[in-house]
XYZ file of C-alpha atoms in Angstrom:
494
model
C 0.000 0.000 0.000
C 1.041 3.574 -0.477
C 2.901 5.045 2.477
C 1.214 8.370 3.093
C -2.348 9.594 2.956
C -1.368 12.544 0.754
C 0.595 10.293 -1.557
C -2.374 7.946 -1.833
C -4.760 10.789 -2.629
C -2.436 12.290 -5.226
C -2.015 8.908 -6.894
C -5.764 8.218 -6.813
C -6.529 11.639 -8.276
C -4.023 11.125 -11.075
C -5.482 7.686 -11.828
C -9.076 8.996 -11.879
C -8.120 11.967 -14.069
C -6.380 9.670 -16.535
C -9.299 7.251 -16.777
C -11.980 9.955 -16.990
C -9.864 12.089 -19.320
C -10.359 15.138 -17.109
C -7.963 17.604 -15.492
C -6.997 16.550 -11.975
C -8.660 19.625 -10.470
C -11.990 18.470 -11.952
C -12.002 15.254 -9.904
C -14.231 15.565 -6.837
C -12.670 15.076 -3.426
C -15.653 12.847 -2.585
C -14.618 10.379 -5.292
C -11.030 10.381 -4.049
C -12.269 9.680 -0.491
C -13.929 6.506 -1.772
C -11.012 5.385 -3.918
C -8.442 5.626 -1.104
C -10.687 4.013 1.562
C -8.624 0.811 1.679
C -8.635 -0.088 5.373
C -12.030 -1.649 5.969
C -15.565 -1.276 4.657
C -16.897 1.722 2.756
C -20.303 2.744 1.449
C -20.617 5.418 -1.219
C -23.983 7.154 -1.609
C -23.865 8.209 -5.246
C -26.741 10.247 -6.673
C -28.159 9.764 -10.173
C -25.673 10.640 -12.895
C -22.684 10.723 -10.548
C -21.135 7.520 -11.909
C -21.629 4.644 -9.449
C -20.284 1.955 -11.770
C -17.439 4.215 -12.848
C -16.448 4.771 -9.209
C -16.160 1.017 -8.648
C -14.097 0.552 -11.803
C -11.738 3.409 -10.934
C -11.214 1.971 -7.471
C -10.452 -1.444 -8.979
C -7.894 0.188 -11.302
C -6.315 2.067 -8.399
C -6.048 -1.015 -6.187
C -4.618 -3.291 -8.863
C -2.343 -0.831 -10.646
C -1.242 1.493 -7.849
C -1.548 -0.579 -4.675
C -0.347 -4.018 -5.842
C -3.646 -5.713 -4.973
C -4.037 -9.000 -6.824
C -6.969 -8.836 -9.267
C -7.900 -12.414 -8.301
C -8.577 -11.258 -4.735
C -11.335 -8.857 -5.873
C -14.929 -9.946 -6.414
C -17.534 -7.600 -7.930
C -21.200 -8.451 -7.358
C -24.213 -7.153 -9.290
C -27.912 -7.976 -9.245
C -28.427 -8.797 -12.922
C -26.519 -9.783 -16.037
C -26.775 -6.342 -17.637
C -25.162 -4.683 -14.614
C -22.421 -7.329 -14.515
C -21.676 -6.803 -18.213
C -21.541 -3.042 -17.631
C -18.967 -3.546 -14.883
C -16.893 -5.849 -17.092
C -16.985 -3.352 -19.960
C -15.890 -0.518 -17.688
C -13.000 -2.550 -16.289
C -11.866 -3.439 -19.794
C -12.142 0.159 -20.989
C -10.027 1.298 -18.038
C -7.340 -1.295 -18.746
C -7.778 -3.054 -15.395
C -5.704 -6.264 -15.289
C -7.663 -9.463 -15.877
C -8.560 -11.710 -12.966
C -11.254 -9.736 -11.156
C -14.331 -11.931 -10.703
C -17.438 -10.101 -11.860
C -20.553 -12.086 -10.958
C -24.213 -11.682 -10.326
C -25.147 -12.779 -6.827
C -27.083 -15.707 -8.258
C -24.282 -16.843 -10.578
C -21.906 -16.804 -7.603
C -24.409 -18.751 -5.529
C -24.800 -21.296 -8.306
C -21.035 -21.865 -8.508
C -20.798 -22.369 -4.748
C -23.755 -24.772 -4.732
C -22.251 -26.833 -7.544
C -18.885 -26.968 -5.773
C -20.538 -28.314 -2.627
C -23.526 -30.342 -3.858
C -22.490 -31.340 -7.372
C -25.691 -32.420 -9.107
C -27.610 -33.208 -5.917
C -29.511 -29.897 -6.037
C -30.455 -28.325 -9.355
C -30.490 -24.517 -9.637
C -33.246 -23.297 -11.975
C -33.217 -19.793 -13.446
C -35.134 -20.365 -16.699
C -38.818 -19.954 -15.886
C -39.779 -21.399 -19.298
C -37.865 -24.658 -18.829
C -39.623 -27.818 -17.676
C -38.145 -27.357 -14.217
C -39.110 -23.688 -14.197
C -42.722 -24.535 -15.020
C -42.674 -27.228 -12.335
C -41.537 -24.659 -9.757
C -44.287 -22.262 -10.843
C -46.844 -25.043 -10.356
C -45.431 -25.802 -6.903
C -46.036 -22.186 -5.976
C -49.634 -22.272 -7.227
C -50.249 -25.526 -5.357
C -48.833 -23.990 -2.180
C -51.199 -21.026 -2.489
C -54.140 -23.371 -3.025
C -53.263 -25.265 0.145
C -53.263 -22.208 2.417
C -56.050 -20.058 0.991
C -59.305 -20.360 2.897
C -62.498 -18.451 2.229
C -61.836 -16.311 5.301
C -58.692 -14.990 3.640
C -60.801 -13.578 0.814
C -63.151 -11.942 3.312
C -60.081 -10.239 4.798
C -59.006 -9.104 1.316
C -62.477 -7.736 0.565
C -62.513 -5.760 3.819
C -59.156 -4.196 2.995
C -60.317 -3.443 -0.548
C -63.536 -1.944 0.869
C -65.733 -4.084 -1.303
C -68.229 -6.950 -0.878
C -66.823 -10.446 -1.351
C -70.159 -12.057 -2.236
C -70.971 -9.483 -4.917
C -67.454 -9.268 -6.432
C -66.204 -12.770 -5.692
C -64.147 -13.296 -8.870
C -62.490 -9.883 -8.648
C -61.625 -10.194 -4.946
C -60.189 -13.684 -5.421
C -58.057 -12.566 -8.358
C -56.620 -9.556 -6.524
C -56.260 -11.451 -3.254
C -54.372 -14.326 -4.848
C -52.007 -11.940 -6.631
C -51.417 -10.113 -3.339
C -50.634 -13.388 -1.572
C -48.155 -14.384 -4.280
C -46.452 -10.992 -3.929
C -46.334 -11.451 -0.151
C -44.749 -14.911 -0.471
C -42.051 -13.608 -2.808
C -41.488 -10.588 -0.566
C -41.009 -12.700 2.575
C -38.597 -15.079 0.848
C -36.614 -12.137 -0.558
C -36.400 -10.782 2.989
C -34.837 -14.062 4.106
C -37.793 -15.913 5.607
C -38.266 -19.617 4.898
C -37.534 -23.064 6.287
C -34.261 -21.900 7.816
C -35.602 -18.609 9.185
C -39.290 -18.741 10.061
C -41.318 -15.595 10.660
C -42.685 -16.927 13.937
C -44.944 -13.973 14.792
C -46.124 -13.267 11.279
C -49.810 -13.205 12.241
C -49.235 -10.805 15.128
C -46.860 -8.489 13.261
C -48.163 -8.519 9.683
C -51.730 -9.742 10.101
C -53.564 -12.269 7.890
C -51.527 -11.475 4.788
C -48.240 -12.109 6.625
C -49.447 -15.225 8.431
C -51.021 -16.813 5.356
C -48.010 -15.951 3.201
C -45.609 -17.514 5.720
C -47.606 -20.750 5.617
C -47.329 -20.757 1.834
C -43.578 -20.070 2.030
C -43.027 -23.164 4.181
C -45.134 -25.401 1.938
C -43.418 -24.111 -1.203
C -39.898 -24.601 0.137
C -40.754 -28.113 1.313
C -41.886 -28.928 -2.225
C -38.656 -27.519 -3.645
C -36.626 -29.561 -1.185
C -38.459 -32.771 -2.034
C -37.927 -32.141 -5.772
C -34.235 -31.232 -5.175
C -34.723 -27.982 -7.058
C -33.485 -24.498 -6.197
C -35.109 -21.342 -7.513
C -33.211 -18.033 -7.526
C -33.843 -17.301 -3.836
C -33.122 -20.910 -2.945
C -29.711 -20.713 -4.631
C -28.701 -17.842 -2.331
C -30.015 -19.704 0.712
C -28.213 -22.941 -0.197
C -24.926 -21.182 -0.990
C -24.968 -19.343 2.336
C -25.899 -22.488 4.251
C -23.075 -24.531 2.730
C -20.486 -21.870 3.541
C -21.777 -21.568 7.110
C -21.552 -25.362 7.559
C -18.035 -25.248 6.104
C -17.025 -22.791 8.820
C -18.824 -24.770 11.531
C -17.195 -28.085 10.620
C -13.809 -26.660 9.728
C -13.675 -28.581 6.448
C -13.041 -26.095 3.613
C -14.025 -26.985 0.075
C -12.553 -25.087 -2.869
C -15.039 -22.642 -4.392
C -15.256 -19.060 -5.586
C -15.970 -18.009 -2.026
C -12.296 -18.461 -1.155
C -9.248 -16.266 -1.798
C -11.249 -13.052 -1.560
C -9.959 -9.872 0.073
C -12.326 -7.369 -1.550
C -16.053 -7.530 -2.302
C -17.504 -4.692 -4.392
C -21.322 -4.461 -4.399
C -23.110 -2.395 -7.043
C -26.584 -0.920 -6.272
C -26.179 -1.536 -2.546
C -29.614 -0.041 -1.850
C -31.141 -3.218 -3.340
C -29.605 -5.758 -0.946
C -31.632 -7.800 1.531
C -30.920 -10.555 4.030
C -30.227 -13.436 1.562
C -27.637 -11.352 -0.294
C -25.926 -10.052 2.826
C -26.006 -13.477 4.441
C -23.962 -14.790 1.497
C -21.542 -11.847 1.695
C -21.134 -12.350 5.447
C -20.385 -16.047 4.964
C -17.699 -15.232 2.390
C -16.199 -12.714 4.791
C -16.148 -15.259 7.624
C -14.434 -17.864 5.456
C -11.689 -15.495 4.315
C -11.083 -13.598 7.524
C -10.865 -9.866 6.937
C -12.627 -8.870 3.719
C -13.153 -5.248 2.718
C -16.735 -4.665 1.536
C -17.116 -1.691 -0.806
C -20.691 -0.714 -1.658
C -22.092 1.941 -3.955
C -25.746 2.851 -4.195
C -28.366 5.555 -3.891
C -31.263 5.618 -1.451
C -33.067 7.926 -3.898
C -33.000 5.104 -6.440
C -34.387 2.461 -4.081
C -37.196 1.162 -6.302
C -37.193 -2.568 -5.564
C -38.709 -2.717 -2.107
C -41.752 -4.507 -3.571
C -39.330 -7.309 -4.545
C -37.860 -7.513 -1.058
C -34.960 -5.024 -1.155
C -34.334 -3.812 2.395
C -33.204 -0.183 2.565
C -32.202 -0.665 6.205
C -28.920 -2.196 5.003
C -28.159 1.089 3.246
C -29.570 3.607 5.695
C -28.160 1.809 8.733
C -25.006 0.423 7.165
C -23.125 0.813 10.433
C -25.315 -1.998 11.853
C -24.472 -4.384 9.019
C -20.929 -3.546 7.913
C -17.688 -3.295 9.896
C -17.291 0.357 10.940
C -17.839 1.543 7.351
C -16.598 4.826 5.941
C -19.809 6.631 4.918
C -19.164 8.750 1.828
C -21.144 10.830 -0.665
C -20.777 11.455 -4.399
C -23.459 14.018 -5.211
C -22.420 15.693 -8.471
C -24.667 14.740 -11.383
C -22.539 14.676 -14.534
C -25.426 13.578 -16.759
C -28.162 16.180 -16.570
C -28.563 19.923 -16.893
C -29.008 21.841 -13.643
C -32.769 22.405 -14.045
C -33.300 18.651 -14.401
C -31.128 17.972 -11.364
C -33.096 20.487 -9.298
C -36.374 18.933 -10.497
C -35.176 15.558 -9.144
C -34.151 17.153 -5.838
C -37.595 18.756 -5.565
C -39.385 15.434 -6.140
C -37.560 13.858 -3.226
C -37.839 16.922 -0.988
C -41.606 17.055 -1.547
C -41.784 13.390 -0.554
C -40.025 14.253 2.715
C -36.448 13.226 1.832
C -34.429 16.402 1.240
C -31.063 15.205 2.594
C -27.927 15.174 0.436
C -29.401 16.758 -2.710
C -27.660 16.157 -6.010
C -25.281 18.861 -7.209
C -25.364 19.989 -10.869
C -22.189 19.787 -12.923
C -21.488 23.284 -14.347
C -20.317 21.910 -17.670
C -23.777 20.487 -18.446
C -25.553 23.844 -18.621
C -29.063 24.364 -17.322
C -30.967 21.887 -19.445
C -34.698 22.376 -19.644
C -37.771 21.186 -17.736
C -41.219 21.732 -19.206
C -44.736 20.782 -18.191
C -47.409 19.784 -20.684
C -50.828 18.178 -20.756
C -51.968 15.504 -23.217
C -55.029 13.519 -22.226
C -54.580 9.752 -22.469
C -58.346 9.424 -22.844
C -58.181 10.977 -26.325
C -57.769 9.001 -29.538
C -54.404 7.185 -29.609
C -53.190 8.804 -32.842
C -54.246 12.257 -31.700
C -52.460 11.861 -28.351
C -49.348 10.478 -30.072
C -49.340 13.443 -32.426
C -49.457 15.834 -29.496
C -46.540 14.018 -27.859
C -44.538 14.161 -31.092
C -44.871 17.936 -31.100
C -43.101 18.051 -27.722
C -39.969 16.410 -29.103
C -36.998 18.633 -29.902
C -35.908 17.588 -33.421
C -32.266 18.182 -32.489
C -32.280 15.395 -29.906
C -30.701 12.088 -30.889
C -32.364 9.934 -28.239
C -35.863 10.461 -26.861
C -37.602 8.238 -24.308
C -41.281 7.962 -23.461
C -41.192 6.777 -19.842
C -44.350 5.719 -18.013
C -45.141 4.069 -14.671
C -46.374 0.928 -16.427
C -46.800 -0.436 -19.952
C -50.330 1.013 -20.134
C -50.807 4.780 -20.320
C -54.461 5.285 -19.635
C -56.056 2.709 -21.941
C -53.252 2.804 -24.518
C -50.150 0.619 -24.878
C -46.872 2.444 -24.340
C -45.329 0.484 -27.223
C -48.026 1.774 -29.602
C -47.416 5.325 -28.417
C -43.713 4.889 -29.152
C -44.282 3.547 -32.671
C -46.741 6.285 -33.605
C -44.599 9.075 -32.147
C -41.512 7.783 -33.937
C -43.372 7.413 -37.257
C -44.662 10.982 -37.084
C -41.215 12.321 -36.231
C -39.551 10.348 -39.027
C -42.045 11.757 -41.507
C -40.905 15.204 -40.383
C -37.226 14.359 -40.936
C -36.264 13.360 -37.392
C -32.995 11.378 -37.426
C -32.861 10.302 -33.785
C -34.330 7.262 -32.074
C -37.438 7.010 -29.897
C -37.659 4.581 -26.993
C -40.605 3.464 -24.894
C -39.867 2.071 -21.444
C -41.305 1.803 -17.951
C -39.885 3.762 -15.046
C -38.480 0.568 -13.505
C -36.859 -0.450 -16.783
C -35.270 2.966 -17.309
C -32.935 2.706 -14.325
C -29.305 2.947 -15.379
C -30.158 4.402 -18.798
C -29.956 7.939 -20.172
C -31.490 9.908 -23.051
C -31.149 13.389 -24.505
C -34.838 14.063 -23.884
C -37.377 12.317 -21.664
C -41.146 12.609 -21.915
C -42.340 11.480 -18.480
C -45.904 10.293 -19.082
C -47.905 10.580 -15.868
C -51.454 9.286 -16.204
C -51.972 9.531 -12.452
C -49.870 6.424 -11.731
C -47.308 8.181 -9.515
C -48.092 6.756 -7.003
C -49.707 3.674 -8.512
C -52.947 2.806 -6.732
C -52.981 -0.960 -7.264
C -56.058 -2.746 -5.830
C -53.815 -5.123 -3.844
C -52.074 -2.256 -2.061
C -54.401 -2.179 1.014
C -54.012 -5.951 1.415
C -50.216 -5.746 1.509
C -50.009 -2.832 3.915
C -49.289 -5.173 6.829
C -46.019 -6.142 5.128
C -45.112 -2.933 3.291
C -46.173 0.136 5.316
C -47.722 3.067 3.475
C -44.788 5.418 4.110
C -42.352 2.899 2.616
C -44.598 2.459 -0.399
C -44.970 6.194 -1.020
C -41.231 6.739 -0.623
C -40.532 4.115 -3.262
C -43.048 5.686 -5.627
C -41.292 9.049 -5.241
C -37.961 7.353 -5.949
C -39.446 5.798 -9.071
C -40.599 9.164 -10.399
C -37.193 10.647 -9.566
C -35.397 7.821 -11.396
C -37.555 8.233 -14.500
C -37.077 11.999 -14.767
C -33.351 12.019 -14.093
C -32.701 9.806 -17.129
C -32.881 13.071 -19.118
C -29.617 14.751 -20.085
C -30.809 17.901 -21.864
C -34.569 18.179 -21.611
C -37.359 16.764 -19.451
C -41.035 17.116 -20.348
C -43.384 16.154 -17.527
C -46.608 15.291 -19.337
C -49.873 15.163 -17.374
C -51.901 12.470 -19.147
C -54.577 11.998 -16.503
């Protein structure tokens, strides 16, 4: 390691400037703080457009090229294949020596399971495979076994409707809510190995019924010797914990690790952190380096637990808590719009800082009724597009905008623009799908779905409190709008 703190900072700044092709004075001190944090855990809160993935890649370059850290001792973990490929591409672009293991959590879990179990337990990730369809049927069977008529009366009371008069509707919504609750509990780490003993008392009928279904489902998986995505994480963690308990190490990717980098740390939950903790325990001292953004925490419905981010000191080893707030993507007006969305939702802390070199950008408000004829509404949207933009995105809360398909809106808007000589490209995407992407111009189509009033929402309130739900909806709107680099049009389509 470098001898002096000043020497380390100077070296890190020079490395970052070289990789970003910027003058050294343009490199934020906040980024340098993260790069040189090499004695223990660190968590970087990085706002939209600040370069979370880039920060990880620069740190990897600094450690391997300036601090003599072996690339093979570094593991980078992401939540999906696209994020893992993005990390790999950034490492390659920065000339980082080969050997760093870039994995999704589930791919890592699968490798550990295979090293320990061989073919005794079969991981299944393809939902369309025979095994994937079998797992889906196991879930439906588990729901059938726990649902009683009284559960639907509970759902109807929460929905403020009459079960006898709207039986089919209540049962459809109630069953979907129960499936969501089962997936939520498993993503939060509950199951055969960690039972939610007071589910009825704490989360009411939805929590108690869902926990029963969780147990039945996992018993079916165990009997069939199959592992779904959550089961892979559970099995990998369990095998590593038993390895420690028995003192009989088995070679796997969990070993020979000194550094664990975690992208999108705001999306972790117990199964993910249980696996990370087991890897740390096997290797002794491991430095965990997380980057994320609590303003981009949009996966709570899928079980992400923001407590690991907001209370990192309870879950990591005396972590350095750092901020990277400068948005290098968007104009200042767009950045301030995003800050205002979160402040209005009650979360004003650590606002993003505009990058002076991006100019002001532009934020406009418009109204186009989604109840009008599809072609007419698409024509109105096309008129909002700046013909100088090379990439334009129509972003909506869901794939339906009013009664119209978002994909049809996109095709009609693009056709009208092309007829007028537009040379750019038009995209149509949901707010969830837009995360991590960027466009010259964004048309944020709000048909009243921010927040989304889903009929199952009152049923699930025992598991996901209203304030958590509304916070996530604000984050989702913030994420969608801050995809814009030059211009944001907030379109009221209600």
